[in-house]
Short mmCIF file of C-alpha atoms and ligand atoms in Angstrom, two decimals:
data_model
loop_
_atom_site.label_atom_id
_atom_site.label_comp_id
_atom_site.label_asym_id
_atom_site.label_seq_id
_atom_site.Cartn_x
_atom_site.Cartn_y
_atom_site.Cartn_z
CA MET P 1 -114.19 -180.64 104.55
CA ILE P 2 -116.24 -177.59 103.83
CA LYS P 3 -117.72 -176.59 100.42
CA PHE P 4 -119.89 -173.36 99.58
CA ILE P 5 -121.74 -173.95 96.25
CA ASN P 6 -123.41 -170.88 94.95
CA ALA P 7 -124.75 -170.24 98.49
CA ASN P 8 -127.09 -167.18 98.79
CA LYS P 9 -128.86 -165.85 101.68
CA TRP P 10 -131.28 -162.88 102.34
CA PHE P 11 -132.24 -161.08 105.88
CA ASN P 12 -135.56 -159.99 104.23
CA SER P 13 -134.82 -158.18 101.07
CA HIS P 14 -131.16 -157.78 102.07
CA HIS P 15 -129.03 -159.92 99.99
CA VAL P 16 -126.22 -160.71 102.70
CA LEU P 17 -124.56 -163.68 101.00
CA LYS P 18 -124.13 -163.50 97.18
CA ASN P 19 -123.65 -166.70 95.18
CA ILE P 20 -120.58 -167.99 97.35
CA ASN P 21 -118.42 -170.64 96.29
CA LEU P 22 -115.70 -171.79 98.30
CA GLU P 23 -114.06 -174.90 98.93
CA ILE P 24 -111.87 -175.46 102.37
CA THR P 25 -109.84 -178.57 102.58
CA LYS P 26 -108.84 -180.27 105.50
CA GLY P 27 -105.96 -178.87 107.40
CA GLU P 28 -106.33 -175.47 105.72
CA VAL P 29 -106.39 -172.23 107.61
CA VAL P 30 -108.71 -169.93 106.05
CA VAL P 31 -108.64 -166.08 106.96
CA ILE P 32 -111.59 -163.87 105.88
CA CYS P 33 -111.37 -160.20 106.13
CA GLY P 34 -113.53 -157.19 104.80
CA PRO P 35 -115.17 -154.50 106.08
CA SER P 36 -117.89 -154.63 108.70
CA GLY P 37 -121.57 -155.68 107.22
CA ALA P 38 -119.45 -157.54 104.67
CA GLY P 39 -121.21 -160.55 105.62
CA LYS P 40 -118.31 -162.45 106.92
CA SER P 41 -120.05 -163.48 110.53
CA THR P 42 -122.84 -164.77 108.83
CA LEU P 43 -120.86 -166.73 106.32
CA LEU P 44 -118.97 -168.36 109.37
CA ARG P 45 -122.57 -168.77 110.83
CA THR P 46 -123.88 -170.56 107.78
CA ILE P 47 -120.94 -173.49 108.31
CA ASN P 48 -122.77 -174.94 111.34
CA LYS P 49 -126.26 -173.67 110.35
CA LEU P 50 -126.45 -171.30 113.00
CA GLU P 51 -127.85 -169.44 109.89
CA PRO P 52 -129.49 -171.54 107.16
CA ILE P 53 -128.96 -170.39 103.59
CA ASP P 54 -131.69 -169.77 101.19
CA ASP P 55 -130.36 -171.03 97.92
CA GLY P 56 -127.28 -172.99 96.88
CA GLU P 57 -125.67 -175.87 99.29
CA ILE P 58 -123.07 -176.05 101.81
CA ILE P 59 -121.36 -179.58 102.62
CA VAL P 60 -119.37 -179.91 105.81
CA ASP P 61 -117.41 -183.39 106.02
CA ASP P 62 -120.02 -185.05 103.92
CA ILE P 63 -123.17 -183.40 105.55
CA TYR P 64 -125.71 -181.58 103.28
CA LEU P 65 -126.73 -178.83 105.21
CA SER P 66 -130.01 -178.24 103.11
CA ASP P 67 -131.21 -181.45 104.40
CA PRO P 68 -133.94 -180.68 106.81
CA LYS P 69 -132.86 -183.69 108.80
CA THR P 70 -129.28 -182.68 109.42
CA ASN P 71 -128.58 -183.55 113.10
CA LEU P 72 -127.60 -180.07 114.29
CA THR P 73 -126.14 -181.36 117.39
CA ALA P 74 -124.01 -183.44 115.57
CA LEU P 75 -122.97 -181.09 112.95
CA ARG P 76 -122.00 -178.55 115.66
CA ALA P 77 -120.02 -181.12 117.62
CA GLU P 78 -117.75 -181.49 114.43
CA VAL P 79 -117.80 -177.86 113.96
CA GLY P 80 -116.32 -175.54 117.04
CA MET P 81 -116.96 -171.74 117.06
CA VAL P 82 -115.18 -169.36 119.18
CA PHE P 83 -117.11 -165.74 119.26
CA GLN P 84 -115.87 -162.24 119.90
CA HIS P 85 -117.39 -162.14 123.27
CA PHE P 86 -115.97 -165.41 124.47
CA ASN P 87 -119.86 -166.53 125.45
CA LEU P 88 -118.76 -168.64 128.69
CA TYR P 89 -121.39 -169.83 130.90
CA PRO P 90 -121.06 -166.88 133.67
CA HIS P 91 -121.84 -169.15 136.73
CA LYS P 92 -119.65 -171.89 135.98
CA THR P 93 -115.98 -172.06 136.48
CA ALA P 94 -113.37 -172.55 133.91
CA LEU P 95 -113.25 -176.24 134.13
CA ARG P 96 -116.84 -176.84 134.33
CA ASN P 97 -117.35 -174.38 131.30
CA ILE P 98 -115.16 -177.27 129.08
CA THR P 99 -116.64 -180.44 130.72
CA LEU P 100 -120.14 -179.76 130.09
CA ALA P 101 -120.75 -180.43 126.29
CA PRO P 102 -117.81 -183.26 126.24
CA ARG P 103 -120.16 -185.05 128.91
CA LYS P 104 -123.37 -184.30 127.40
CA VAL P 105 -122.78 -184.83 123.60
CA ARG P 106 -119.84 -187.09 123.59
CA GLY P 107 -120.73 -189.17 126.43
CA LEU P 108 -117.61 -188.75 128.52
CA ASN P 109 -118.00 -189.38 132.11
CA LYS P 110 -116.89 -187.12 134.72
CA LYS P 111 -113.49 -188.33 135.17
CA GLN P 112 -112.67 -188.19 131.78
CA ALA P 113 -114.35 -185.14 130.74
CA ARG P 114 -112.24 -183.44 133.71
CA GLU P 115 -109.22 -185.18 132.45
CA ARG P 116 -109.56 -183.63 129.35
CA ALA P 117 -110.53 -180.31 130.32
CA ALA P 118 -107.43 -180.24 132.64
CA LYS P 119 -104.83 -181.23 129.60
CA LEU P 120 -106.79 -178.42 127.56
CA LEU P 121 -106.61 -175.47 130.51
CA GLU P 122 -102.38 -176.19 130.44
CA ARG P 123 -102.48 -176.47 126.81
CA VAL P 124 -103.76 -172.90 126.68
CA GLY P 125 -101.64 -171.91 129.63
CA LEU P 126 -104.40 -171.51 132.33
CA SER P 127 -103.71 -174.80 134.32
CA HIS P 128 -103.87 -172.43 137.62
CA ARG P 129 -107.32 -171.06 137.01
CA GLN P 130 -109.53 -174.22 136.46
CA ASN P 131 -111.57 -172.97 139.41
CA ALA P 132 -112.24 -169.45 138.36
CA LEU P 133 -115.57 -167.88 137.16
CA PRO P 134 -115.72 -165.97 133.84
CA SER P 135 -115.49 -163.00 135.65
CA GLN P 136 -112.45 -163.36 137.44
CA LEU P 137 -110.47 -164.07 134.29
CA SER P 138 -109.25 -161.44 131.91
CA GLY P 139 -110.75 -161.12 128.58
CA GLY P 140 -107.80 -162.85 127.01
CA GLU P 141 -107.84 -165.97 129.56
CA GLN P 142 -111.69 -166.19 129.02
CA GLN P 143 -110.74 -166.44 125.19
CA ARG P 144 -108.16 -169.03 125.84
CA VAL P 145 -110.81 -171.09 127.97
CA ALA P 146 -113.48 -170.58 125.11
CA ILE P 147 -110.61 -172.25 122.95
CA ALA P 148 -110.21 -175.07 125.52
CA ARG P 149 -113.90 -175.73 125.58
CA SER P 150 -114.19 -175.92 121.49
CA LEU P 151 -111.33 -178.43 121.87
CA ALA P 152 -112.75 -180.50 124.12
CA MET P 153 -114.98 -181.83 121.40
CA GLU P 154 -112.53 -182.72 119.18
CA PRO P 155 -113.96 -181.05 116.52
CA LYS P 156 -113.01 -181.36 112.82
CA VAL P 157 -112.88 -177.79 112.15
CA ILE P 158 -112.98 -174.69 114.45
CA LEU P 159 -114.67 -171.10 113.37
CA PHE P 160 -113.12 -168.22 114.67
CA ASP P 161 -115.19 -164.78 114.63
CA GLU P 162 -112.93 -162.11 115.47
CA PRO P 163 -111.72 -163.79 118.43
CA THR P 164 -109.18 -161.08 119.32
CA SER P 165 -111.31 -157.75 118.61
CA ALA P 166 -112.77 -157.53 121.84
CA LEU P 167 -109.42 -157.51 123.86
CA ASP P 168 -107.06 -155.30 125.37
CA PRO P 169 -103.88 -154.94 122.94
CA GLU P 170 -101.36 -156.46 125.57
CA LEU P 171 -104.09 -159.68 125.74
CA ILE P 172 -104.26 -160.17 122.02
CA ASN P 173 -100.97 -162.29 121.69
CA ASP P 174 -101.71 -164.82 124.15
CA VAL P 175 -104.81 -165.89 122.09
CA LEU P 176 -103.14 -165.58 118.83
CA ASP P 177 -100.36 -168.15 119.83
CA VAL P 178 -102.77 -170.58 120.93
CA MET P 179 -104.46 -170.12 117.51
CA ILE P 180 -100.92 -170.26 115.67
CA SER P 181 -99.92 -173.66 117.30
CA LEU P 182 -103.62 -175.22 116.67
CA ALA P 183 -103.14 -174.21 112.93
CA LYS P 184 -99.62 -175.52 112.87
CA GLU P 185 -100.89 -179.00 114.43
CA GLY P 186 -103.02 -179.49 111.21
CA MET P 187 -106.32 -178.30 112.74
CA THR P 188 -108.95 -176.79 109.89
CA MET P 189 -109.74 -173.06 110.88
CA VAL P 190 -111.74 -170.59 109.22
CA VAL P 191 -111.04 -167.30 111.04
CA VAL P 192 -112.54 -163.93 110.41
CA THR P 193 -109.61 -161.71 111.77
CA HIS P 194 -107.62 -158.58 110.82
CA GLU P 195 -104.85 -159.60 112.63
CA ILE P 196 -102.37 -159.69 109.53
CA GLY P 197 -99.34 -161.16 111.58
CA PHE P 198 -101.52 -164.04 112.29
CA ALA P 199 -102.58 -164.32 108.67
CA GLN P 200 -98.85 -164.04 107.44
CA LYS P 201 -97.90 -166.33 109.97
CA VAL P 202 -100.50 -169.43 109.17
CA ALA P 203 -103.06 -168.60 106.55
CA ASP P 204 -103.01 -170.81 103.72
CA ARG P 205 -105.39 -168.47 101.86
CA VAL P 206 -107.33 -165.01 102.86
CA VAL P 207 -110.78 -164.76 101.44
CA PHE P 208 -111.47 -160.97 101.12
CA MET P 209 -115.51 -160.12 101.16
CA ASP P 210 -117.31 -157.07 100.51
CA ALA P 211 -121.12 -156.45 100.27
CA GLY P 212 -121.83 -159.91 100.71
CA GLU P 213 -119.64 -161.31 97.92
CA ILE P 214 -115.92 -163.02 97.74
CA LEU P 215 -114.38 -160.44 95.91
CA GLU P 216 -110.98 -162.12 96.05
CA VAL P 217 -108.79 -165.07 97.27
CA GLY P 218 -105.26 -165.74 97.51
CA SER P 219 -102.31 -166.15 99.62
CA PRO P 220 -101.67 -163.38 102.34
CA PRO P 221 -99.11 -161.50 100.23
CA ASP P 222 -101.69 -161.82 97.04
CA ILE P 223 -104.44 -160.39 99.19
CA PHE P 224 -102.52 -158.07 101.59
CA VAL P 225 -99.85 -156.93 99.30
CA ASN P 226 -101.05 -157.33 95.59
CA PRO P 227 -104.64 -157.24 95.54
CA LYS P 228 -106.50 -157.03 92.55
CA HIS P 229 -109.50 -155.27 93.19
CA GLN P 230 -109.29 -151.84 93.94
CA ARG P 231 -111.89 -152.15 97.00
CA THR P 232 -109.73 -154.69 98.30
CA ARG P 233 -106.57 -152.09 97.74
CA GLU P 234 -108.66 -149.29 99.64
CA PHE P 235 -109.51 -151.72 102.37
CA MET P 236 -105.89 -152.93 103.26
CA SER P 237 -104.23 -149.32 102.85
CA LYS P 238 -107.11 -148.34 105.49
CA VAL P 239 -106.87 -151.14 107.72
CA PHE P 240 -103.43 -152.23 107.83
CA HIS P 241 -101.29 -148.62 106.90
CA ILE P 242 -98.09 -151.26 106.00
CA PRO P 243 -98.37 -152.02 102.38
CA ILE P 244 -94.93 -154.04 102.78
CA PHE P 245 -95.30 -157.83 102.97
CA ASN P 246 -92.00 -159.65 103.93
CA GLU P 247 -92.47 -162.73 106.35
CA ASN P 248 -93.45 -165.86 104.33
CA LYS P 249 -95.74 -168.43 106.03
CA GLU P 250 -93.33 -170.86 108.10
CA GLU P 251 -92.89 -174.22 106.50
CA ASP P 252 -92.63 -177.22 108.91
P1 ADP Y 301 -119.85 -158.62 109.14
O1 ADP Y 301 -119.42 -159.72 109.98
O2 ADP Y 301 -118.79 -158.82 108.12
O3 ADP Y 301 -119.80 -157.45 109.73
P2 ADP Y 301 -122.49 -159.81 108.93
O4 ADP Y 301 -122.18 -160.81 108.81
O5 ADP Y 301 -122.40 -159.26 110.69
O6 ADP Y 301 -121.28 -158.62 108.63
O7 ADP Y 301 -123.63 -158.78 108.46
C1 ADP Y 301 -123.80 -158.78 107.44
C2 ADP Y 301 -125.06 -157.75 106.69
O8 ADP Y 301 -126.59 -158.50 107.66
C3 ADP Y 301 -125.18 -156.59 107.75
O9 ADP Y 301 -125.74 -155.66 106.79
C4 ADP Y 301 -126.02 -156.71 108.89
O10 ADP Y 301 -126.55 -155.56 109.27
C5 ADP Y 301 -127.00 -157.82 108.37
N1 ADP Y 301 -127.27 -158.83 109.37
C6 ADP Y 301 -126.73 -159.45 110.00
N2 ADP Y 301 -127.43 -160.11 110.58
C7 ADP Y 301 -128.74 -160.08 110.62
C8 ADP Y 301 -129.65 -160.50 111.27
N3 ADP Y 301 -129.85 -161.41 111.99
N4 ADP Y 301 -131.12 -159.58 110.90
C9 ADP Y 301 -131.13 -158.79 109.73
N5 ADP Y 301 -130.15 -158.32 109.33
C10 ADP Y 301 -128.82 -159.20 109.61
MG1 MG Y 302 -118.85 -159.85 111.94
#
């Protein structure tokens, strides 16, 4: 579904992605973690070409992103993105935030788009908030609208960039529950997060990045409990405090 081949990126002289090789298959849930400035957001943003790479190749669903003729609208319709700060249109209702892109890009008529949006709002537990503006919603509700908006395009993969890190702690679980249900339904997901519970429940693999490099990739216990690199170990003990891993991924 997604393949990085020796991908490199610089911001001026700063080498922010160093020889990235990573393949993500259909239906996989991959969690990316690592310290601030490691290049996690940049890596995620290269997948829908919000950031172009300077060297190497990224292939997304058979689209070669180095090709200057890449249809970015088509690419971004297949690759949804959910941001830390939700990025909803502030003057549009929850429903309108969701109907907009499917009407413009997918060619749905008003009725079809509204029906799809209403179903998705129900799915994220917000049927009763259809006509609310983002400012009238809590952060957790806004993020669930943002996830519904992304789903409305019926993407093949969804990228999440620290989707719960701007939320009050008591609002995080409602968002994670939506993400967990998506993962269990087989959505391909690439998630930058330090929510270890989420990773333990649904991540197929965890990628640890530092200073533009992928230092190691493994199962959640591989990375959280028995990391190979000293740098990963240091990071895990700082971030998670809990050295014990005792919950296996649920098998359906
Ligand atoms: P992370 O998400 O892991 O915190 P980022 O991908 O945001 O890391 O950033 C990686 C590095 O690239 C950081 O050193 C950051 O300052 C730098 N960087 C990110 N975006 C830009 C940009 N648009 N211009 C210049 N430097 C950037
Ligand atoms: Mg980031």
